[in-house]
Amino acid sequence: MQPDISAAELSALAGGIHGNPFAVLGPQRQGSRRIIRTLQPQARSVHLLDARGAVLTELKPEHPDGVFVAVMPPRIRRYRFRITLYSGDTYDCEDPYRFPSGLGELDLHLLREGTHERIYEELGAHCIKLSGVAGTRFSVWAPNAKRVSVIGSFNDWDGRRHAMRLHPGNGIWEIFIPDVGPGDQYKFELLDAGGKLLPLKSDPYAQYFEGPPGNAAVVYRSNHRWRDSGWMQSRSSEPRLDQPFAVYEVHLGSWQRVPEDDNRYFSYRELADKLVAYVKDMGYTHIELLPVTEHPFDGSWGYQPIGLYAPTWRFGSPDDFRYLVDCCHQKGIGVLLDWVPAHFPRDEHGLSRFDGTALYEHEDPRKGAHADWGTLIFNYGRNEVCNYLLGSALYWVNEFHIDGIRVDAVASMLYLDYSREDGEWLPNEHGGNEHLEAVGFIRRLNELIHREGAVTLAEESTAWPGVSRPVYSGGLGFTYKWNMGWMNDTLSYMSEDPVHRKYHHDKMTFGLVYAFNENFMLPLSHDEVVHGKGSLLGKMPGDEWQRFANLRAYYGIMYGHPGKKLLFMGGEFAQSAEWSHDRSLDWHLLQYPLHAGIQALVRDLNALYRSCPALYEVDFDGSGFSWL
């Protein structure tokens, strides 16, 4: 047979460095006839079968490293291969290179623009039927790669066997692999522009992962049937600021554990039983979860994510997490999610230099590296990066029915000189320190999330104006802003010996000077009970009785002060020790009357708060508060 490709191209194909395998594999036109070529490095021989399984012809070796070729019989459209291994075993399989692209022109256009609001339905791994054949379509953005392959147990983790198709206009690589389905593990193998093999990469859009050390993505298809239609229909297109909003902040891995079973975590489904019932009994309106997006390091508490589209494997499957949210809604409890678009870790299997270039981050460390956390900063000036982040937020709201997202470390996004000395940062186009691209991203994020009937919360610790003011009036558009000033001032006041407090009353009153400048939430969060800060109880002065009395008074002040409420787990029963992510809260303390009394007080305060409109209806207007 006269070859239709050069010896060099054939060697590149066999060696796994060919950048356009769809141009030479599968059915190809050769003059007046069609040929069929396949790359099967594991095969001793390959036969072509018709749709009924009858042998049509044997493919001849074209290269000793597993390239086989044959002339296609006329009028054959559907076919399969019969692979005979060197062991003598045989199996039949489809040819992935006979299938057309599964991405439509509109999808490719929106992906190119970075405006695809349901990008999670196109990129990543999706179980579909193409041309009547079941399999999984894989897609990934890697515009500077020479070659991208899907590897997994289904191809012996061999990057030569499923090299992907490039859509040159937008850098999307894609392939449909028949017979791959839910539960199959996979990674991406990439060659950079120079042909160098990169560290294996996890799928940025993966919906599920295995745990370390493998860190492979897992093909997943949801089978959850939602039962929260009433709750979802009640979500307004505009956030209701005149409703009670009392939040219980939770780290799922340390709320409770199972000591009799090697101190393991509760699963999502166990938490749906125990945590939801507890929060309902305590009278909270919402649960806020520290990040459940996939992350490699337990000690990051989820704040250094690798997979922004995947609930962490630590507590179960994505449908298990859906079940937890569903149970919350059926009990009348909203679910908020901590979400981290400010930075990402440098783990080599993650987003860092994904295609051999600074793809998701900036090349210049003055814009792309975060010195405080040793992490990388997203490049908000790239449409595709913003689309990745916005798609993630919409994915959680739409696919998991999350009622709101709390954006972590907003201040680090807003300022180009955040935690940097002179010479360590680059000014914007106007010479200022405002990160204009991040501002644009944040505004778009808030508009999209509000449109879905969900709320947004900002952890923002500076005096940036209009954080919770509408985008149309020049604000950033968040629903609520954490009131870090109130928290710092009042905790400082409470830590003073009562004898000295008369010199510090301003710390209790100053918050009312600016209380109505933003839609504030009063946060007593996880950040106040870690890193040597001790517990809330430990911040109170005096002997044991006085510390408990001070804490009771402080909670009373919090619930009477304008602003929505947030309390980190353990604070509701006066946890004595500083919080640790490695162990359960000290629930045994509830056997002691002082701790049980704090819990009863918080339960009563939540009940009073929800039943008394004066405590929540006009939180953000001066007319809603007056001193007695």
PDB file of C-alpha atoms in Angstrom, residues 298-480:
ATOM      1  CA  ASP A 298      -5.809  18.888  54.660  1.00  0.00           C
ATOM      2  CA  GLY A 299      -4.058  21.682  56.535  1.00  0.00           C
ATOM      3  CA  SER A 300      -5.261  24.284  54.029  1.00  0.00           C
ATOM      4  CA  TRP A 301      -8.848  23.638  55.272  1.00  0.00           C
ATOM      5  CA  GLY A 302      -9.840  23.724  51.586  1.00  0.00           C
ATOM      6  CA  TYR A 303      -8.543  27.228  50.915  1.00  0.00           C
ATOM      7  CA  GLN A 304      -5.951  26.004  48.391  1.00  0.00           C
ATOM      8  CA  PRO A 305      -8.157  24.169  45.888  1.00  0.00           C
ATOM      9  CA  ILE A 306      -7.126  22.084  42.898  1.00  0.00           C
ATOM     10  CA  GLY A 307     -10.593  21.116  41.619  1.00  0.00           C
ATOM     11  CA  LEU A 308     -13.078  23.989  41.672  1.00  0.00           C
ATOM     12  CA  TYR A 309     -15.813  21.781  40.185  1.00  0.00           C
ATOM     13  CA  ALA A 310     -15.534  18.791  42.521  1.00  0.00           C
ATOM     14  CA  PRO A 311     -16.764  18.228  46.084  1.00  0.00           C
ATOM     15  CA  THR A 312     -13.872  16.671  47.947  1.00  0.00           C
ATOM     16  CA  TRP A 313     -13.684  12.887  47.987  1.00  0.00           C
ATOM     17  CA  ARG A 314     -12.993  12.950  51.748  1.00  0.00           C
ATOM     18  CA  PHE A 315     -16.676  12.762  52.674  1.00  0.00           C
ATOM     19  CA  GLY A 316     -18.200  10.921  49.731  1.00  0.00           C
ATOM     20  CA  SER A 317     -19.356  11.371  46.154  1.00  0.00           C
ATOM     21  CA  PRO A 318     -20.848  14.436  44.438  1.00  0.00           C
ATOM     22  CA  ASP A 319     -24.322  12.917  44.776  1.00  0.00           C
ATOM     23  CA  ASP A 320     -23.690  12.382  48.478  1.00  0.00           C
ATOM     24  CA  PHE A 321     -22.987  16.106  48.742  1.00  0.00           C
ATOM     25  CA  ARG A 322     -26.153  16.856  46.763  1.00  0.00           C
ATOM     26  CA  TYR A 323     -28.030  14.744  49.299  1.00  0.00           C
ATOM     27  CA  LEU A 324     -26.632  16.852  52.152  1.00  0.00           C
ATOM     28  CA  VAL A 325     -27.749  20.096  50.495  1.00  0.00           C
ATOM     29  CA  ASP A 326     -31.130  18.573  49.660  1.00  0.00           C
ATOM     30  CA  CYS A 327     -31.686  17.588  53.300  1.00  0.00           C
ATOM     31  CA  CYS A 328     -30.769  21.086  54.449  1.00  0.00           C
ATOM     32  CA  HIS A 329     -33.341  22.619  52.128  1.00  0.00           C
ATOM     33  CA  GLN A 330     -36.045  20.186  53.175  1.00  0.00           C
ATOM     34  CA  LYS A 331     -35.442  21.330  56.767  1.00  0.00           C
ATOM     35  CA  GLY A 332     -35.589  25.004  55.785  1.00  0.00           C
ATOM     36  CA  ILE A 333     -31.845  25.610  56.082  1.00  0.00           C
ATOM     37  CA  GLY A 334     -29.855  27.455  53.427  1.00  0.00           C
ATOM     38  CA  VAL A 335     -26.362  26.361  52.399  1.00  0.00           C
ATOM     39  CA  LEU A 336     -23.491  28.767  51.790  1.00  0.00           C
ATOM     40  CA  LEU A 337     -20.135  27.697  50.409  1.00  0.00           C
ATOM     41  CA  ASP A 338     -16.721  29.234  50.958  1.00  0.00           C
ATOM     42  CA  TRP A 339     -15.213  29.630  47.486  1.00  0.00           C
ATOM     43  CA  VAL A 340     -11.665  30.612  46.587  1.00  0.00           C
ATOM     44  CA  PRO A 341     -11.073  32.484  43.304  1.00  0.00           C
ATOM     45  CA  ALA A 342      -8.141  34.504  44.670  1.00  0.00           C
ATOM     46  CA  HIS A 343      -5.318  31.982  44.322  1.00  0.00           C
ATOM     47  CA  PHE A 344      -4.390  28.340  43.794  1.00  0.00           C
ATOM     48  CA  PRO A 345      -1.563  26.054  44.984  1.00  0.00           C
ATOM     49  CA  ARG A 346       1.583  25.203  43.075  1.00  0.00           C
ATOM     50  CA  ASP A 347       1.055  21.416  43.132  1.00  0.00           C
ATOM     51  CA  GLU A 348       2.416  20.143  39.835  1.00  0.00           C
ATOM     52  CA  HIS A 349      -0.685  18.070  39.059  1.00  0.00           C
ATOM     53  CA  GLY A 350      -2.884  21.175  39.295  1.00  0.00           C
ATOM     54  CA  LEU A 351      -3.263  24.400  37.330  1.00  0.00           C
ATOM     55  CA  SER A 352       0.326  25.609  37.711  1.00  0.00           C
ATOM     56  CA  ARG A 353       1.935  25.983  34.250  1.00  0.00           C
ATOM     57  CA  PHE A 354      -0.786  23.745  32.953  1.00  0.00           C
ATOM     58  CA  ASP A 355       0.352  23.541  29.326  1.00  0.00           C
ATOM     59  CA  GLY A 356       3.970  24.466  29.990  1.00  0.00           C
ATOM     60  CA  THR A 357       3.165  28.169  30.165  1.00  0.00           C
ATOM     61  CA  ALA A 358       1.652  30.480  32.765  1.00  0.00           C
ATOM     62  CA  LEU A 359      -1.851  29.670  31.563  1.00  0.00           C
ATOM     63  CA  TYR A 360      -4.060  30.298  34.588  1.00  0.00           C
ATOM     64  CA  GLU A 361      -1.542  32.525  36.390  1.00  0.00           C
ATOM     65  CA  HIS A 362       0.682  35.468  35.400  1.00  0.00           C
ATOM     66  CA  GLU A 363       4.199  34.850  34.138  1.00  0.00           C
ATOM     67  CA  ASP A 364       5.527  37.813  36.131  1.00  0.00           C
ATOM     68  CA  PRO A 365       5.640  36.916  39.861  1.00  0.00           C
ATOM     69  CA  ARG A 366       4.910  40.565  40.690  1.00  0.00           C
ATOM     70  CA  LYS A 367       1.372  39.825  39.544  1.00  0.00           C
ATOM     71  CA  GLY A 368       1.216  36.039  39.599  1.00  0.00           C
ATOM     72  CA  ALA A 369       2.600  34.942  42.963  1.00  0.00           C
ATOM     73  CA  HIS A 370       1.202  35.372  46.464  1.00  0.00           C
ATOM     74  CA  ALA A 371       4.062  35.627  48.948  1.00  0.00           C
ATOM     75  CA  ASP A 372       1.929  35.194  52.087  1.00  0.00           C
ATOM     76  CA  TRP A 373       0.552  31.803  51.108  1.00  0.00           C
ATOM     77  CA  GLY A 374       3.126  30.575  48.602  1.00  0.00           C
ATOM     78  CA  THR A 375       0.367  30.273  46.014  1.00  0.00           C
ATOM     79  CA  LEU A 376      -0.319  31.563  42.502  1.00  0.00           C
ATOM     80  CA  ILE A 377      -2.787  34.291  41.555  1.00  0.00           C
ATOM     81  CA  PHE A 378      -5.338  33.826  38.790  1.00  0.00           C
ATOM     82  CA  ASN A 379      -4.919  35.955  35.669  1.00  0.00           C
ATOM     83  CA  TYR A 380      -8.246  37.810  35.592  1.00  0.00           C
ATOM     84  CA  GLY A 381      -7.225  39.448  32.319  1.00  0.00           C
ATOM     85  CA  ARG A 382      -7.727  36.203  30.392  1.00  0.00           C
ATOM     86  CA  ASN A 383     -11.283  35.543  29.297  1.00  0.00           C
ATOM     87  CA  GLU A 384     -10.823  31.790  29.593  1.00  0.00           C
ATOM     88  CA  VAL A 385      -9.572  32.036  33.183  1.00  0.00           C
ATOM     89  CA  CYS A 386     -12.516  34.212  34.206  1.00  0.00           C
ATOM     90  CA  ASN A 387     -14.829  31.772  32.435  1.00  0.00           C
ATOM     91  CA  TYR A 388     -13.290  28.906  34.421  1.00  0.00           C
ATOM     92  CA  LEU A 389     -13.939  30.723  37.709  1.00  0.00           C
ATOM     93  CA  LEU A 390     -17.385  32.080  36.864  1.00  0.00           C
ATOM     94  CA  GLY A 391     -18.413  28.680  35.552  1.00  0.00           C
ATOM     95  CA  SER A 392     -17.372  27.126  38.856  1.00  0.00           C
ATOM     96  CA  ALA A 393     -19.515  29.513  40.906  1.00  0.00           C
ATOM     97  CA  LEU A 394     -22.509  28.925  38.632  1.00  0.00           C
ATOM     98  CA  TYR A 395     -21.906  25.177  38.751  1.00  0.00           C
ATOM     99  CA  TRP A 396     -22.267  25.079  42.536  1.00  0.00           C
ATOM    100  CA  VAL A 397     -25.350  27.281  42.488  1.00  0.00           C
ATOM    101  CA  ASN A 398     -27.099  25.463  39.640  1.00  0.00           C
ATOM    102  CA  GLU A 399     -25.937  21.867  39.958  1.00  0.00           C
ATOM    103  CA  PHE A 400     -25.710  21.635  43.767  1.00  0.00           C
ATOM    104  CA  HIS A 401     -28.422  24.189  44.648  1.00  0.00           C
ATOM    105  CA  ILE A 402     -25.991  26.193  46.791  1.00  0.00           C
ATOM    106  CA  ASP A 403     -27.740  29.312  48.125  1.00  0.00           C
ATOM    107  CA  GLY A 404     -24.728  31.571  48.276  1.00  0.00           C
ATOM    108  CA  ILE A 405     -20.975  31.799  48.023  1.00  0.00           C
ATOM    109  CA  ARG A 406     -18.622  33.533  50.401  1.00  0.00           C
ATOM    110  CA  VAL A 407     -15.600  34.810  48.484  1.00  0.00           C
ATOM    111  CA  ASP A 408     -12.387  34.384  50.412  1.00  0.00           C
ATOM    112  CA  ALA A 409      -9.531  36.918  50.538  1.00  0.00           C
ATOM    113  CA  VAL A 410     -11.256  39.625  48.495  1.00  0.00           C
ATOM    114  CA  ALA A 411      -8.766  42.277  49.629  1.00  0.00           C
ATOM    115  CA  SER A 412      -5.905  40.288  48.099  1.00  0.00           C
ATOM    116  CA  MET A 413      -7.767  40.391  44.786  1.00  0.00           C
ATOM    117  CA  LEU A 414      -8.575  44.102  44.840  1.00  0.00           C
ATOM    118  CA  TYR A 415      -5.091  45.499  45.419  1.00  0.00           C
ATOM    119  CA  LEU A 416      -2.051  44.925  43.223  1.00  0.00           C
ATOM    120  CA  ASP A 417       0.210  45.838  46.141  1.00  0.00           C
ATOM    121  CA  TYR A 418      -1.514  43.597  48.668  1.00  0.00           C
ATOM    122  CA  SER A 419       1.153  42.365  51.109  1.00  0.00           C
ATOM    123  CA  ARG A 420       3.925  43.629  48.795  1.00  0.00           C
ATOM    124  CA  GLU A 421       6.745  46.083  49.322  1.00  0.00           C
ATOM    125  CA  ASP A 422       7.805  48.792  46.871  1.00  0.00           C
ATOM    126  CA  GLY A 423       9.249  47.219  43.758  1.00  0.00           C
ATOM    127  CA  GLU A 424       7.347  43.978  44.264  1.00  0.00           C
ATOM    128  CA  TRP A 425       4.220  44.968  42.350  1.00  0.00           C
ATOM    129  CA  LEU A 426       3.165  46.524  39.058  1.00  0.00           C
ATOM    130  CA  PRO A 427       0.693  49.443  38.894  1.00  0.00           C
ATOM    131  CA  ASN A 428      -2.413  49.379  36.722  1.00  0.00           C
ATOM    132  CA  GLU A 429      -2.766  51.320  33.471  1.00  0.00           C
ATOM    133  CA  HIS A 430      -3.584  54.481  35.424  1.00  0.00           C
ATOM    134  CA  GLY A 431      -0.634  54.125  37.755  1.00  0.00           C
ATOM    135  CA  GLY A 432      -2.754  53.014  40.716  1.00  0.00           C
ATOM    136  CA  ASN A 433      -2.779  49.960  42.942  1.00  0.00           C
ATOM    137  CA  GLU A 434      -6.331  48.856  42.139  1.00  0.00           C
ATOM    138  CA  HIS A 435      -6.535  45.508  40.347  1.00  0.00           C
ATOM    139  CA  LEU A 436      -8.969  46.623  37.655  1.00  0.00           C
ATOM    140  CA  GLU A 437      -9.272  43.211  36.000  1.00  0.00           C
ATOM    141  CA  ALA A 438     -10.140  41.590  39.331  1.00  0.00           C
ATOM    142  CA  VAL A 439     -12.715  44.312  39.997  1.00  0.00           C
ATOM    143  CA  GLY A 440     -14.364  43.557  36.662  1.00  0.00           C
ATOM    144  CA  PHE A 441     -14.360  39.848  37.426  1.00  0.00           C
ATOM    145  CA  ILE A 442     -15.909  40.367  40.871  1.00  0.00           C
ATOM    146  CA  ARG A 443     -18.676  42.572  39.497  1.00  0.00           C
ATOM    147  CA  ARG A 444     -19.544  40.046  36.808  1.00  0.00           C
ATOM    148  CA  LEU A 445     -19.521  37.248  39.389  1.00  0.00           C
ATOM    149  CA  ASN A 446     -21.999  39.046  41.624  1.00  0.00           C
ATOM    150  CA  GLU A 447     -24.330  39.864  38.742  1.00  0.00           C
ATOM    151  CA  LEU A 448     -24.419  36.233  37.605  1.00  0.00           C
ATOM    152  CA  ILE A 449     -24.918  34.734  41.065  1.00  0.00           C
ATOM    153  CA  HIS A 450     -27.669  37.190  42.008  1.00  0.00           C
ATOM    154  CA  ARG A 451     -29.439  36.390  38.757  1.00  0.00           C
ATOM    155  CA  GLU A 452     -29.686  32.778  39.934  1.00  0.00           C
ATOM    156  CA  GLY A 453     -31.330  33.828  43.199  1.00  0.00           C
ATOM    157  CA  ALA A 454     -28.258  33.201  45.359  1.00  0.00           C
ATOM    158  CA  VAL A 455     -26.313  35.578  47.591  1.00  0.00           C
ATOM    159  CA  THR A 456     -22.648  36.529  47.734  1.00  0.00           C
ATOM    160  CA  LEU A 457     -20.579  37.414  50.775  1.00  0.00           C
ATOM    161  CA  ALA A 458     -17.211  39.162  50.824  1.00  0.00           C
ATOM    162  CA  GLU A 459     -14.425  38.570  53.285  1.00  0.00           C
ATOM    163  CA  GLU A 460     -12.967  42.033  52.700  1.00  0.00           C
ATOM    164  CA  SER A 461     -10.866  43.706  55.365  1.00  0.00           C
ATOM    165  CA  THR A 462     -10.081  47.123  53.881  1.00  0.00           C
ATOM    166  CA  ALA A 463     -11.994  50.350  53.360  1.00  0.00           C
ATOM    167  CA  TRP A 464     -12.754  49.705  49.676  1.00  0.00           C
ATOM    168  CA  PRO A 465     -15.989  51.643  49.110  1.00  0.00           C
ATOM    169  CA  GLY A 466     -19.239  50.050  47.984  1.00  0.00           C
ATOM    170  CA  VAL A 467     -18.337  46.397  48.463  1.00  0.00           C
ATOM    171  CA  SER A 468     -22.013  45.532  48.995  1.00  0.00           C
ATOM    172  CA  ARG A 469     -23.451  48.243  46.783  1.00  0.00           C
ATOM    173  CA  PRO A 470     -24.953  47.395  43.382  1.00  0.00           C
ATOM    174  CA  VAL A 471     -22.727  47.235  40.329  1.00  0.00           C
ATOM    175  CA  TYR A 472     -24.938  49.746  38.528  1.00  0.00           C
ATOM    176  CA  SER A 473     -24.124  52.352  41.178  1.00  0.00           C
ATOM    177  CA  GLY A 474     -20.383  51.710  41.048  1.00  0.00           C
ATOM    178  CA  GLY A 475     -20.166  49.075  43.786  1.00  0.00           C
ATOM    179  CA  LEU A 476     -18.678  45.604  43.681  1.00  0.00           C
ATOM    180  CA  GLY A 477     -22.126  44.040  43.959  1.00  0.00           C
ATOM    181  CA  PHE A 478     -21.799  41.665  46.929  1.00  0.00           C
ATOM    182  CA  THR A 479     -24.937  40.968  48.954  1.00  0.00           C
ATOM    183  CA  TYR A 480     -23.075  41.176  52.268  1.00  0.00           C
TER     184      TYR A 480
END
